[in-house]
Tab-separated table of C-alpha atoms in Angstrom:
chain	number	residue	atom	x	y	z
A	1	UNK	CA	1.638	-66.180	11.075
A	2	UNK	CA	0.599	-69.675	12.243
A	3	UNK	CA	2.912	-72.434	11.130
A	4	UNK	CA	0.959	-75.647	11.546
A	5	UNK	CA	3.880	-77.982	10.958
A	6	UNK	CA	6.210	-76.232	13.329
A	7	UNK	CA	6.594	-78.337	16.435
A	8	UNK	CA	8.493	-75.710	18.399
A	9	UNK	CA	6.986	-72.282	18.936
A	10	UNK	CA	8.364	-69.668	16.516
A	11	UNK	CA	11.574	-68.337	17.969
A	12	UNK	CA	12.156	-64.596	18.128
A	13	UNK	CA	15.470	-64.779	16.270
A	14	UNK	CA	14.127	-65.699	12.840
A	15	UNK	CA	16.878	-65.341	10.258
A	16	UNK	CA	15.137	-66.302	7.066
A	17	UNK	CA	11.476	-66.350	6.215
A	18	UNK	CA	9.784	-67.782	3.129
A	19	UNK	CA	6.232	-66.601	2.675
A	20	UNK	CA	3.819	-68.129	0.171
A	21	UNK	CA	6.600	-68.820	-2.292
A	22	UNK	CA	5.264	-70.070	-5.630
A	23	UNK	CA	7.338	-70.852	-8.671
A	24	UNK	CA	6.000	-71.448	-12.163
A	25	UNK	CA	8.182	-72.326	-15.140
A	26	UNK	CA	7.132	-71.799	-18.738
A	27	UNK	CA	7.829	-74.931	-20.713
A	28	UNK	CA	6.677	-75.413	-24.315
A	29	UNK	CA	4.066	-72.722	-23.837
A	30	UNK	CA	2.617	-74.417	-20.763
A	31	UNK	CA	3.285	-73.228	-17.278
A	32	UNK	CA	4.484	-75.886	-14.868
A	33	UNK	CA	4.173	-75.382	-11.146
A	34	UNK	CA	7.396	-76.312	-9.353
A	35	UNK	CA	6.960	-74.755	-5.920
A	36	UNK	CA	3.597	-74.229	-4.288
A	37	UNK	CA	2.946	-72.083	-1.262
A	38	UNK	CA	6.207	-72.675	0.592
A	39	UNK	CA	6.164	-71.157	4.075
A	40	UNK	CA	9.153	-71.655	6.335
A	41	UNK	CA	11.019	-69.838	9.039
A	42	UNK	CA	14.672	-70.615	9.729
A	43	UNK	CA	16.233	-69.454	12.984
A	44	UNK	CA	19.614	-67.831	13.235
A	45	UNK	CA	22.295	-70.513	13.511
A	46	UNK	CA	19.914	-73.306	12.636
A	47	UNK	CA	20.833	-76.296	10.448
A	48	UNK	CA	17.894	-77.128	8.192
A	49	UNK	CA	17.835	-79.961	5.669
A	50	UNK	CA	15.461	-79.967	2.705
A	51	UNK	CA	14.693	-83.498	1.553
A	52	UNK	CA	12.400	-84.815	-1.129
A	53	UNK	CA	12.303	-87.065	-4.181
A	54	UNK	CA	14.739	-86.152	-6.952
A	55	UNK	CA	13.385	-83.583	-9.337
A	56	UNK	CA	10.836	-82.342	-6.799
A	57	UNK	CA	12.134	-78.802	-6.795
A	58	UNK	CA	14.509	-78.781	-3.814
A	59	UNK	CA	17.240	-77.126	-5.827
A	60	UNK	CA	14.767	-74.674	-7.328
A	61	UNK	CA	13.721	-73.689	-3.815
A	62	UNK	CA	17.361	-73.195	-2.839
A	63	UNK	CA	17.921	-71.077	-5.951
A	64	UNK	CA	14.940	-68.927	-5.041
A	65	UNK	CA	16.064	-68.524	-1.432
A	66	UNK	CA	19.622	-67.644	-2.498
A	67	UNK	CA	18.353	-65.065	-4.981
A	68	UNK	CA	19.398	-66.762	-8.238
A	69	UNK	CA	15.741	-67.137	-9.225
A	70	UNK	CA	12.884	-64.777	-8.456
A	71	UNK	CA	9.748	-66.474	-7.166
A	72	UNK	CA	6.639	-66.111	-9.302
A	73	UNK	CA	4.844	-64.935	-6.192
A	74	UNK	CA	5.549	-64.735	-2.490
A	75	UNK	CA	8.731	-63.507	-0.912
A	76	UNK	CA	11.917	-64.501	0.845
A	77	UNK	CA	13.206	-62.189	3.552
A	78	UNK	CA	16.467	-62.367	5.476
A	79	UNK	CA	16.705	-60.266	8.640
A	80	UNK	CA	13.531	-58.577	7.464
A	81	UNK	CA	15.070	-57.572	4.135
A	82	UNK	CA	13.596	-58.952	0.902
A	83	UNK	CA	16.021	-61.072	-1.161
A	84	UNK	CA	16.364	-59.574	-4.644
A	85	UNK	CA	19.418	-61.345	-5.984
A	86	UNK	CA	22.528	-63.279	-5.069
A	87	UNK	CA	24.489	-61.677	-2.279
A	88	UNK	CA	28.003	-62.344	-0.943
A	89	UNK	CA	26.558	-62.421	2.575
A	90	UNK	CA	25.013	-65.789	1.689
A	91	UNK	CA	27.005	-68.253	-0.343
A	92	UNK	CA	25.687	-71.190	-2.336
A	93	UNK	CA	27.850	-74.317	-2.497
A	94	UNK	CA	27.284	-76.443	-5.587
A	95	UNK	CA	27.417	-80.203	-5.981
A	96	UNK	CA	29.831	-80.234	-8.864
A	97	UNK	CA	32.388	-78.013	-10.643
A	98	UNK	CA	31.927	-75.311	-8.063
A	99	UNK	CA	35.614	-74.429	-7.661
A	100	UNK	CA	37.465	-72.483	-10.331
A	101	UNK	CA	39.906	-74.838	-12.099
A	102	UNK	CA	42.177	-71.966	-13.164
A	103	UNK	CA	42.907	-70.931	-9.583
A	104	UNK	CA	44.993	-72.741	-6.998
A	105	UNK	CA	43.589	-73.718	-3.609
A	106	UNK	CA	44.758	-70.367	-2.235
A	107	UNK	CA	43.383	-68.507	-5.245
A	108	UNK	CA	39.985	-70.122	-4.822
A	109	UNK	CA	39.754	-69.441	-1.093
A	110	UNK	CA	40.810	-65.842	-1.696
A	111	UNK	CA	38.384	-65.359	-4.595
A	112	UNK	CA	35.907	-63.289	-2.610
A	113	UNK	CA	38.554	-61.401	-0.636
A	114	UNK	CA	39.990	-59.087	-3.295
A	115	UNK	CA	38.905	-55.972	-1.401
A	116	UNK	CA	40.930	-56.916	1.693
A	117	UNK	CA	44.487	-55.841	2.375
A	118	UNK	CA	47.026	-58.469	1.332
A	119	UNK	CA	48.107	-59.320	4.879
A	120	UNK	CA	44.545	-59.778	6.084
A	121	UNK	CA	43.667	-61.738	2.993
A	122	UNK	CA	46.604	-64.115	3.443
A	123	UNK	CA	45.694	-64.593	7.072
A	124	UNK	CA	42.091	-65.416	6.188
A	125	UNK	CA	43.247	-67.873	3.516
A	126	UNK	CA	45.668	-69.560	5.923
A	127	UNK	CA	42.900	-69.870	8.519
A	128	UNK	CA	40.534	-71.677	6.174
A	129	UNK	CA	43.273	-73.824	4.664
A	130	UNK	CA	43.874	-75.009	8.207
A	131	UNK	CA	40.201	-75.426	9.068
A	132	UNK	CA	39.438	-77.419	5.912
A	133	UNK	CA	42.610	-79.500	6.330
A	134	UNK	CA	44.094	-78.429	2.999
A	135	UNK	CA	47.609	-77.774	4.344
A	136	UNK	CA	50.306	-78.625	1.847
A	137	UNK	CA	47.916	-78.101	-1.083
A	138	UNK	CA	47.918	-74.295	-1.107
A	139	UNK	CA	49.566	-74.133	-4.531
A	140	UNK	CA	47.676	-77.086	-5.993
A	141	UNK	CA	45.148	-76.738	-8.805
A	142	UNK	CA	41.734	-78.383	-8.366
A	143	UNK	CA	42.381	-80.922	-11.124
A	144	UNK	CA	44.952	-82.490	-8.788
A	145	UNK	CA	42.559	-82.655	-5.814
A	146	UNK	CA	40.186	-85.476	-4.861
A	147	UNK	CA	36.432	-84.928	-5.021
A	148	UNK	CA	36.220	-84.540	-1.256
A	149	UNK	CA	39.021	-81.977	-1.200
A	150	UNK	CA	37.349	-79.975	-3.959
A	151	UNK	CA	34.183	-79.785	-1.891
A	152	UNK	CA	36.145	-78.795	1.215
A	153	UNK	CA	37.773	-76.117	-0.897
A	154	UNK	CA	34.410	-74.852	-2.059
A	155	UNK	CA	33.176	-74.652	1.523
A	156	UNK	CA	36.402	-72.864	2.504
A	157	UNK	CA	35.926	-70.286	-0.275
A	158	UNK	CA	32.359	-69.742	0.926
A	159	UNK	CA	33.303	-69.380	4.609
A	160	UNK	CA	36.210	-67.050	3.828
A	161	UNK	CA	33.859	-64.180	2.941
A	162	UNK	CA	32.231	-64.619	6.335
A	163	UNK	CA	28.655	-65.217	5.146
A	164	UNK	CA	25.845	-65.439	7.672
A	165	UNK	CA	24.062	-68.159	5.717
A	166	UNK	CA	25.486	-71.110	3.823
A	167	UNK	CA	23.313	-72.807	1.204
A	168	UNK	CA	24.471	-76.248	0.189
A	169	UNK	CA	22.960	-77.978	-2.848
A	170	UNK	CA	23.648	-81.705	-2.447
A	171	UNK	CA	27.291	-80.831	-1.811
A	172	UNK	CA	28.379	-84.391	-1.111
A	173	UNK	CA	26.184	-86.051	-3.733
A	174	UNK	CA	29.061	-86.831	-6.079
A	175	UNK	CA	31.305	-88.346	-3.388
A	176	UNK	CA	31.696	-91.963	-2.311
A	177	UNK	CA	29.903	-93.019	0.863
A	178	UNK	CA	32.963	-93.063	3.136
A	179	UNK	CA	34.099	-89.608	2.037
A	180	UNK	CA	30.527	-88.410	2.425
A	181	UNK	CA	30.453	-89.556	6.044
A	182	UNK	CA	33.747	-87.809	6.788
A	183	UNK	CA	32.558	-84.634	5.096
A	184	UNK	CA	29.401	-84.551	7.214
A	185	UNK	CA	31.551	-84.681	10.313
A	186	UNK	CA	33.680	-81.826	9.015
A	187	UNK	CA	30.657	-79.736	8.153
A	188	UNK	CA	29.185	-80.220	11.631
A	189	UNK	CA	32.505	-79.323	13.219
A	190	UNK	CA	32.581	-76.072	11.237
A	191	UNK	CA	28.948	-75.334	11.923
A	192	UNK	CA	29.556	-75.755	15.645
A	193	UNK	CA	32.637	-73.537	15.714
A	194	UNK	CA	31.418	-70.854	13.299
A	195	UNK	CA	27.688	-70.943	14.003
A	196	UNK	CA	26.340	-70.057	10.597
A	197	UNK	CA	22.808	-70.689	9.481
A	198	UNK	CA	22.854	-73.631	7.086
A	199	UNK	CA	20.255	-74.755	4.577
A	200	UNK	CA	21.264	-78.068	3.111
A	201	UNK	CA	19.504	-79.799	0.212
A	202	UNK	CA	19.842	-83.560	0.009
A	203	UNK	CA	17.958	-86.619	-1.164
A	204	UNK	CA	19.845	-88.759	1.340
A	205	UNK	CA	17.681	-89.503	4.362
A	206	UNK	CA	20.560	-90.592	6.604
A	207	UNK	CA	22.425	-87.436	5.727
A	208	UNK	CA	19.462	-85.325	6.794
A	209	UNK	CA	18.981	-87.131	10.108
A	210	UNK	CA	22.704	-86.996	10.885
A	211	UNK	CA	23.041	-83.283	10.222
A	212	UNK	CA	19.872	-81.317	10.745
A	213	UNK	CA	18.148	-79.575	13.609
A	214	UNK	CA	15.037	-79.761	11.487
A	215	UNK	CA	14.279	-81.734	8.347
A	216	UNK	CA	11.817	-80.214	5.900
A	217	UNK	CA	10.139	-82.882	3.768
A	218	UNK	CA	9.016	-81.711	0.360
A	219	UNK	CA	6.423	-83.522	-1.743
A	220	UNK	CA	6.974	-84.383	-5.389
A	221	UNK	CA	6.068	-81.780	-7.996
A	222	UNK	CA	4.819	-79.276	-7.360
A	223	UNK	CA	6.890	-79.193	-4.180
A	224	UNK	CA	4.936	-78.360	-1.070
A	225	UNK	CA	6.104	-78.652	2.513
A	226	UNK	CA	4.720	-82.001	3.499
A	227	UNK	CA	6.214	-82.266	6.951
A	228	UNK	CA	8.831	-80.820	9.263
A	229	UNK	CA	10.721	-83.058	11.666
A	230	UNK	CA	12.749	-81.823	14.590
A	231	UNK	CA	15.788	-83.979	15.281
A	232	UNK	CA	16.466	-83.233	18.940
A	233	UNK	CA	19.610	-85.323	19.332
A	234	UNK	CA	22.770	-83.576	20.461
A	235	UNK	CA	25.897	-83.830	18.329
A	236	UNK	CA	27.878	-86.014	17.914
A	237	UNK	CA	25.031	-88.308	16.996
A	238	UNK	CA	25.343	-92.051	17.416
A	239	UNK	CA	24.000	-93.379	14.143
A	240	UNK	CA	23.127	-96.783	15.585
A	241	UNK	CA	21.324	-95.470	18.655
A	242	UNK	CA	17.618	-96.169	19.070
A	243	UNK	CA	16.732	-92.464	19.031
A	244	UNK	CA	18.567	-91.969	15.787
A	245	UNK	CA	16.888	-94.969	14.197
A	246	UNK	CA	13.471	-93.834	15.414
A	247	UNK	CA	13.941	-90.476	13.762
A	248	UNK	CA	15.167	-92.066	10.602
A	249	UNK	CA	12.229	-94.482	10.438
A	250	UNK	CA	9.878	-91.615	11.106
A	251	UNK	CA	11.379	-89.714	8.203
A	252	UNK	CA	11.215	-92.724	5.914
A	253	UNK	CA	7.556	-93.170	6.793
A	254	UNK	CA	6.817	-89.528	6.113
A	255	UNK	CA	8.506	-89.667	2.759
A	256	UNK	CA	6.497	-92.794	2.116
A	257	UNK	CA	9.266	-95.274	1.542
A	258	UNK	CA	9.210	-98.819	2.836
A	259	UNK	CA	12.238	-99.588	4.954
A	260	UNK	CA	12.954	-103.097	3.859
A	261	UNK	CA	15.108	-103.908	0.893
B	1	UNK	CA	59.932	-90.850	-23.369
B	2	UNK	CA	63.242	-92.606	-23.591
B	3	UNK	CA	65.907	-91.061	-25.854
B	4	UNK	CA	65.584	-94.038	-28.167
B	5	UNK	CA	61.882	-93.357	-28.741
B	6	UNK	CA	62.637	-89.692	-29.335
B	7	UNK	CA	65.198	-90.635	-31.975
B	8	UNK	CA	62.660	-92.637	-33.943
B	9	UNK	CA	61.258	-89.777	-36.073
B	10	UNK	CA	64.810	-88.548	-36.733
B	11	UNK	CA	65.829	-91.989	-37.905
B	12	UNK	CA	62.738	-92.223	-40.089
B	13	UNK	CA	63.488	-88.887	-41.747
B	14	UNK	CA	67.076	-89.974	-42.328
B	15	UNK	CA	65.873	-93.125	-44.091
B	16	UNK	CA	63.501	-91.131	-46.306
B	17	UNK	CA	66.232	-88.665	-47.232
B	18	UNK	CA	68.546	-91.521	-48.145
B	19	UNK	CA	65.897	-93.157	-50.342
B	20	UNK	CA	65.248	-89.799	-51.977
B	21	UNK	CA	68.934	-89.209	-52.684
B	22	UNK	CA	69.404	-92.739	-54.060
B	23	UNK	CA	66.353	-92.387	-56.321
B	24	UNK	CA	67.583	-89.049	-57.653
B	25	UNK	CA	71.073	-90.464	-58.282
B	26	UNK	CA	69.574	-93.299	-60.324
B	27	UNK	CA	67.435	-91.041	-62.505
B	28	UNK	CA	69.256	-87.736	-62.533
B	29	UNK	CA	67.299	-84.720	-63.686
B	30	UNK	CA	63.956	-86.509	-64.071
B	31	UNK	CA	62.280	-86.523	-60.671
B	32	UNK	CA	63.347	-83.712	-58.402
B	33	UNK	CA	66.576	-82.273	-57.118
B	34	UNK	CA	67.979	-84.459	-54.349
B	35	UNK	CA	68.171	-83.484	-50.696
B	36	UNK	CA	71.780	-82.465	-51.157
B	37	UNK	CA	70.828	-80.172	-54.023
B	38	UNK	CA	68.023	-78.681	-51.947
B	39	UNK	CA	70.389	-78.077	-49.080
B	40	UNK	CA	72.790	-76.298	-51.444
B	41	UNK	CA	69.862	-74.224	-52.741
B	42	UNK	CA	69.008	-73.156	-49.227
B	43	UNK	CA	72.669	-72.347	-48.723
B	44	UNK	CA	72.527	-70.128	-51.841
B	45	UNK	CA	69.529	-68.268	-50.468
B	46	UNK	CA	71.253	-67.781	-47.144
B	47	UNK	CA	74.347	-66.573	-48.891
B	48	UNK	CA	72.438	-63.939	-50.844
B	49	UNK	CA	70.585	-62.801	-47.748
B	50	UNK	CA	67.259	-63.712	-49.372
B	51	UNK	CA	66.243	-66.436	-46.950
B	52	UNK	CA	66.187	-64.238	-43.884
B	53	UNK	CA	64.518	-61.439	-45.809
B	54	UNK	CA	61.736	-63.690	-47.128
B	55	UNK	CA	61.142	-65.425	-43.808
B	56	UNK	CA	60.874	-62.083	-42.060
B	57	UNK	CA	58.527	-60.786	-44.766
B	58	UNK	CA	56.215	-63.790	-44.433
B	59	UNK	CA	56.246	-63.771	-40.629
B	60	UNK	CA	55.593	-60.030	-40.615
B	61	UNK	CA	52.423	-60.466	-42.702
B	62	UNK	CA	51.214	-63.420	-40.695
B	63	UNK	CA	51.792	-61.621	-37.409
B	64	UNK	CA	49.886	-58.512	-38.444
B	65	UNK	CA	47.046	-60.337	-40.168
B	66	UNK	CA	46.603	-62.757	-37.301
B	67	UNK	CA	46.882	-60.163	-34.523
B	68	UNK	CA	44.469	-57.751	-36.198
B	69	UNK	CA	41.963	-60.554	-36.643
B	70	UNK	CA	42.430	-61.709	-33.040
B	71	UNK	CA	42.023	-58.224	-31.597
B	72	UNK	CA	38.753	-57.703	-33.449
B	73	UNK	CA	37.268	-61.208	-33.771
B	74	UNK	CA	37.829	-62.488	-30.228
B	75	UNK	CA	36.133	-59.658	-28.287
B	76	UNK	CA	33.411	-59.508	-30.938
B	77	UNK	CA	32.838	-63.262	-30.787
B	78	UNK	CA	32.755	-63.282	-26.989
B	79	UNK	CA	30.200	-60.471	-26.997
B	80	UNK	CA	28.027	-62.066	-29.665
B	81	UNK	CA	28.199	-65.404	-27.884
B	82	UNK	CA	27.261	-63.881	-24.532
B	83	UNK	CA	24.117	-62.189	-25.849
B	84	UNK	CA	21.981	-64.915	-27.377
B	85	UNK	CA	19.907	-62.440	-29.339
B	86	UNK	CA	22.868	-60.868	-31.069
B	87	UNK	CA	24.023	-64.338	-31.952
B	88	UNK	CA	20.728	-65.083	-33.649
B	89	UNK	CA	21.223	-61.915	-35.692
B	90	UNK	CA	24.881	-62.474	-36.574
B	91	UNK	CA	25.161	-66.198	-36.991
B	92	UNK	CA	23.646	-66.634	-40.495
B	93	UNK	CA	25.991	-63.981	-41.881
B	94	UNK	CA	28.986	-65.599	-40.187
B	95	UNK	CA	28.045	-68.981	-41.602
B	96	UNK	CA	27.841	-67.554	-45.130
B	97	UNK	CA	31.234	-65.871	-44.950
B	98	UNK	CA	33.012	-68.709	-43.203
B	99	UNK	CA	33.135	-71.240	-46.075
B	100	UNK	CA	34.522	-68.666	-48.556
B	101	UNK	CA	38.196	-69.483	-49.041
B	102	UNK	CA	40.408	-66.546	-48.137
B	103	UNK	CA	41.982	-66.978	-51.581
B	104	UNK	CA	38.695	-65.972	-53.176
B	105	UNK	CA	39.349	-62.549	-51.687
B	106	UNK	CA	42.589	-62.082	-53.655
B	107	UNK	CA	41.069	-59.947	-56.455
B	108	UNK	CA	39.330	-57.740	-53.927
B	109	UNK	CA	42.471	-57.480	-51.820
B	110	UNK	CA	44.421	-56.265	-54.852
B	111	UNK	CA	41.599	-53.941	-55.899
B	112	UNK	CA	41.527	-52.321	-52.455
B	113	UNK	CA	45.173	-52.411	-51.443
B	114	UNK	CA	47.144	-52.940	-54.648
B	115	UNK	CA	50.054	-55.357	-54.858
B	116	UNK	CA	51.930	-55.216	-51.580
B	117	UNK	CA	52.049	-56.008	-47.897
B	118	UNK	CA	48.626	-54.606	-47.137
B	119	UNK	CA	46.900	-56.937	-49.589
B	120	UNK	CA	48.654	-59.977	-48.097
B	121	UNK	CA	47.868	-58.865	-44.549
B	122	UNK	CA	44.253	-58.332	-45.509
B	123	UNK	CA	44.006	-61.874	-46.899
B	124	UNK	CA	45.462	-63.346	-43.725
B	125	UNK	CA	43.116	-61.187	-41.694
B	126	UNK	CA	40.122	-62.519	-43.611
B	127	UNK	CA	41.406	-66.089	-43.297
B	128	UNK	CA	41.790	-65.763	-39.509
B	129	UNK	CA	38.776	-63.635	-38.713
B	130	UNK	CA	35.984	-66.166	-39.081
B	131	UNK	CA	37.664	-69.152	-37.397
B	132	UNK	CA	38.524	-66.916	-34.433
B	133	UNK	CA	35.036	-65.444	-34.307
B	134	UNK	CA	33.419	-68.870	-34.249
B	135	UNK	CA	35.918	-70.115	-31.629
B	136	UNK	CA	35.141	-67.190	-29.342
B	137	UNK	CA	31.387	-67.615	-29.754
B	138	UNK	CA	31.455	-71.281	-28.861
B	139	UNK	CA	33.957	-70.701	-26.039
B	140	UNK	CA	31.393	-68.494	-24.292
B	141	UNK	CA	28.655	-71.072	-24.764
B	142	UNK	CA	30.790	-73.731	-23.166
B	143	UNK	CA	31.400	-71.800	-19.945
B	144	UNK	CA	29.613	-73.843	-17.256
B	145	UNK	CA	26.788	-71.857	-15.674
B	146	UNK	CA	28.188	-72.763	-12.253
B	147	UNK	CA	31.161	-70.424	-12.805
B	148	UNK	CA	28.829	-67.610	-13.811
B	149	UNK	CA	26.670	-68.204	-10.754
B	150	UNK	CA	29.639	-68.268	-8.391
B	151	UNK	CA	30.789	-64.960	-9.869
B	152	UNK	CA	27.342	-63.457	-9.270
B	153	UNK	CA	27.183	-64.896	-5.771
B	154	UNK	CA	30.447	-63.245	-4.736
B	155	UNK	CA	29.108	-59.911	-5.923
B	156	UNK	CA	31.598	-59.188	-8.724
B	157	UNK	CA	31.018	-56.078	-10.801
B	158	UNK	CA	31.004	-56.401	-14.582
B	159	UNK	CA	34.696	-55.624	-15.059
B	160	UNK	CA	35.744	-58.068	-12.352
B	161	UNK	CA	33.389	-60.684	-13.714
B	162	UNK	CA	34.882	-60.397	-17.204
B	163	UNK	CA	38.445	-60.431	-15.964
B	164	UNK	CA	38.216	-62.991	-13.159
B	165	UNK	CA	35.561	-65.437	-14.380
B	166	UNK	CA	34.721	-65.163	-18.062
B	167	UNK	CA	38.222	-64.580	-19.373
B	168	UNK	CA	39.949	-67.437	-17.515
B	169	UNK	CA	37.045	-69.735	-18.358
B	170	UNK	CA	37.381	-69.197	-22.125
B	171	UNK	CA	41.176	-68.926	-22.475
B	172	UNK	CA	41.929	-72.639	-22.958
B	173	UNK	CA	39.466	-72.871	-25.837
B	174	UNK	CA	40.749	-69.629	-27.352
B	175	UNK	CA	44.264	-71.054	-27.321
B	176	UNK	CA	43.163	-74.166	-29.206
B	177	UNK	CA	41.275	-72.037	-31.720
B	178	UNK	CA	44.216	-69.666	-32.141
B	179	UNK	CA	46.587	-72.532	-32.715
B	180	UNK	CA	44.437	-73.905	-35.528
B	181	UNK	CA	43.924	-70.425	-36.941
B	182	UNK	CA	47.615	-69.626	-36.946
B	183	UNK	CA	48.067	-72.778	-39.023
B	184	UNK	CA	45.492	-71.417	-41.471
B	185	UNK	CA	47.297	-68.067	-41.554
B	186	UNK	CA	50.527	-69.788	-42.465
B	187	UNK	CA	48.783	-71.618	-45.320
B	188	UNK	CA	47.196	-68.419	-46.570
B	189	UNK	CA	50.362	-66.330	-46.518
B	190	UNK	CA	52.123	-68.635	-48.956
B	191	UNK	CA	49.230	-68.509	-51.393
B	192	UNK	CA	48.844	-64.752	-50.980
B	193	UNK	CA	52.522	-64.147	-51.634
B	194	UNK	CA	52.347	-66.101	-54.876
B	195	UNK	CA	50.009	-63.472	-56.283
B	196	UNK	CA	49.810	-60.309	-54.255
B	197	UNK	CA	53.427	-59.411	-53.410
B	198	UNK	CA	57.028	-59.625	-54.572
B	199	UNK	CA	58.665	-61.064	-51.515
B	200	UNK	CA	58.179	-63.808	-48.941
B	201	UNK	CA	58.363	-67.580	-49.031
B	202	UNK	CA	55.349	-67.958	-51.340
B	203	UNK	CA	56.924	-65.530	-53.799
B	204	UNK	CA	60.202	-67.441	-53.528
B	205	UNK	CA	58.527	-70.613	-54.765
B	206	UNK	CA	56.807	-69.035	-57.772
B	207	UNK	CA	59.806	-66.918	-58.591
B	208	UNK	CA	62.245	-69.858	-58.437
B	209	UNK	CA	60.164	-71.734	-60.983
B	210	UNK	CA	59.460	-68.773	-63.298
B	211	UNK	CA	63.004	-67.447	-63.264
B	212	UNK	CA	64.790	-70.550	-64.416
B	213	UNK	CA	63.198	-73.727	-63.120
B	214	UNK	CA	65.195	-73.720	-59.900
B	215	UNK	CA	63.345	-76.660	-58.361
B	216	UNK	CA	65.977	-76.926	-55.658
B	217	UNK	CA	64.778	-73.537	-54.431
B	218	UNK	CA	61.114	-74.551	-54.793
B	219	UNK	CA	61.650	-77.531	-52.534
B	220	UNK	CA	63.959	-75.565	-50.277
B	221	UNK	CA	61.139	-73.031	-49.835
B	222	UNK	CA	58.700	-75.820	-49.020
B	223	UNK	CA	61.053	-77.240	-46.399
B	224	UNK	CA	61.449	-73.822	-44.781
B	225	UNK	CA	57.664	-73.262	-44.778
B	226	UNK	CA	57.080	-76.635	-43.144
B	227	UNK	CA	59.738	-76.055	-40.516
B	228	UNK	CA	58.464	-72.618	-39.559
B	229	UNK	CA	54.885	-73.939	-39.450
B	230	UNK	CA	56.022	-76.608	-37.025
B	231	UNK	CA	57.775	-74.044	-34.845
B	232	UNK	CA	54.720	-71.772	-34.797
B	233	UNK	CA	52.493	-74.669	-33.800
B	234	UNK	CA	54.758	-75.882	-31.022
B	235	UNK	CA	55.009	-72.316	-29.752
B	236	UNK	CA	51.225	-72.124	-29.456
B	237	UNK	CA	51.102	-75.627	-28.028
B	238	UNK	CA	53.476	-74.662	-25.232
B	239	UNK	CA	50.776	-72.248	-24.012
B	240	UNK	CA	48.582	-75.253	-23.301
B	241	UNK	CA	51.028	-76.357	-20.648
B	242	UNK	CA	50.640	-73.170	-18.582
B	243	UNK	CA	49.299	-74.378	-15.257
B	244	UNK	CA	46.299	-72.097	-14.995
B	245	UNK	CA	45.181	-73.072	-18.528
B	246	UNK	CA	45.919	-76.768	-18.328
B	247	UNK	CA	42.581	-77.680	-16.758
B	248	UNK	CA	40.899	-76.972	-20.096
B	249	UNK	CA	42.679	-79.812	-21.878
B	250	UNK	CA	41.908	-82.770	-19.641
B	251	UNK	CA	38.650	-83.910	-18.134
B	252	UNK	CA	38.615	-83.033	-14.459
């Protein structure tokens, strides 16, 4: 299928494909169109950011792709298999309250591992405690963790079940800007070592340009794919380099925001 | 808290008791028996083995009435709350029954069960059932959808979902509701025992007055009721400090 906005030729190793995805919500007897004809292919191991104005339907799209909502029409396929519901092979990370407050750090990371043998489970937990730098907090409850640590914990719980795709719904949106910057670095580090496919929803333009291989720009409601930008800068990215700034300005222009304050 | 701050309520009670005793000494036989008289009354009860017997009788009724109500009302309330449609069907009925004082059921309790333990247990059951039902219904509503979605995402089956997501998510609210309800049960048992049985702390109070105006025993009974109520409440409250429940009691 031709993909007009795709700047690179379609790769053979397509992981996830959205085809003519439409979403209508019934509200007060009227039907409101939220997503309109979304077509997108995501390659295996690719990091894709979805950006767009708040309330445009980014999260709705992520909920459709992850199987929590069924599209009104169109389809989402992963490895050629139609998505019919949430699936532990693809984990959604939420912005807020995503970790279980009644479980410790260890309990949360091990949440999806109950069918493993105890030894293997403990080993997996220890591995992700280490990776997410949560050492010393294994027995701690989330109410005693900082916002950044809670999000690291949520990512650790997701990675522990070894998913092939990670969906992140503005995961750092509730954090302060310094923590957010650190968390992006951590996420990239994990993505580079574990090589999962990541679809990341954000309204933060810098975040998208720092993280993504490709940035998908959605229009305001109903959300359509307005543009797709390829960010061909190797990691780690220098966020004051000319290339970086060019990409960022390009994105700002495409979203239609002036870049003076 | 420093020991001095902890001593404050004790000191306050001591002052009140002193004032009480002084007032009674000045007007003997007009107001009430004094604290010393009450203490002697309680000693009498202990001596005759009645105190322990009545306390056990009252606690026995409260335990059975409360537990029966909890075992039925909590699962029922959670189920009704989970299925919105069943809630629409049940809620009006619940709201009609809820404001009826459990004491209004006394004639029916005696009609069905006669004078005895069963009638008292039934009254406590009725008094606990609706508060627990409403608590369980609202506890389900208050479960954040994120927890439900995470449970679905990790592919839990229904049993696992109930045990590992829904149950821990509602427990803190159920504990608060149970604590309040146990307080209600303790109020109801005293009233029920005044009418429906011949033993227990409520019976003690009526009997002490009827059988010879023993107001020292009336007040002694009241003191015992208050003390046990306090102990029951602090027992329930200690559950709120369990680490895996504690999140439910502070914003996080």
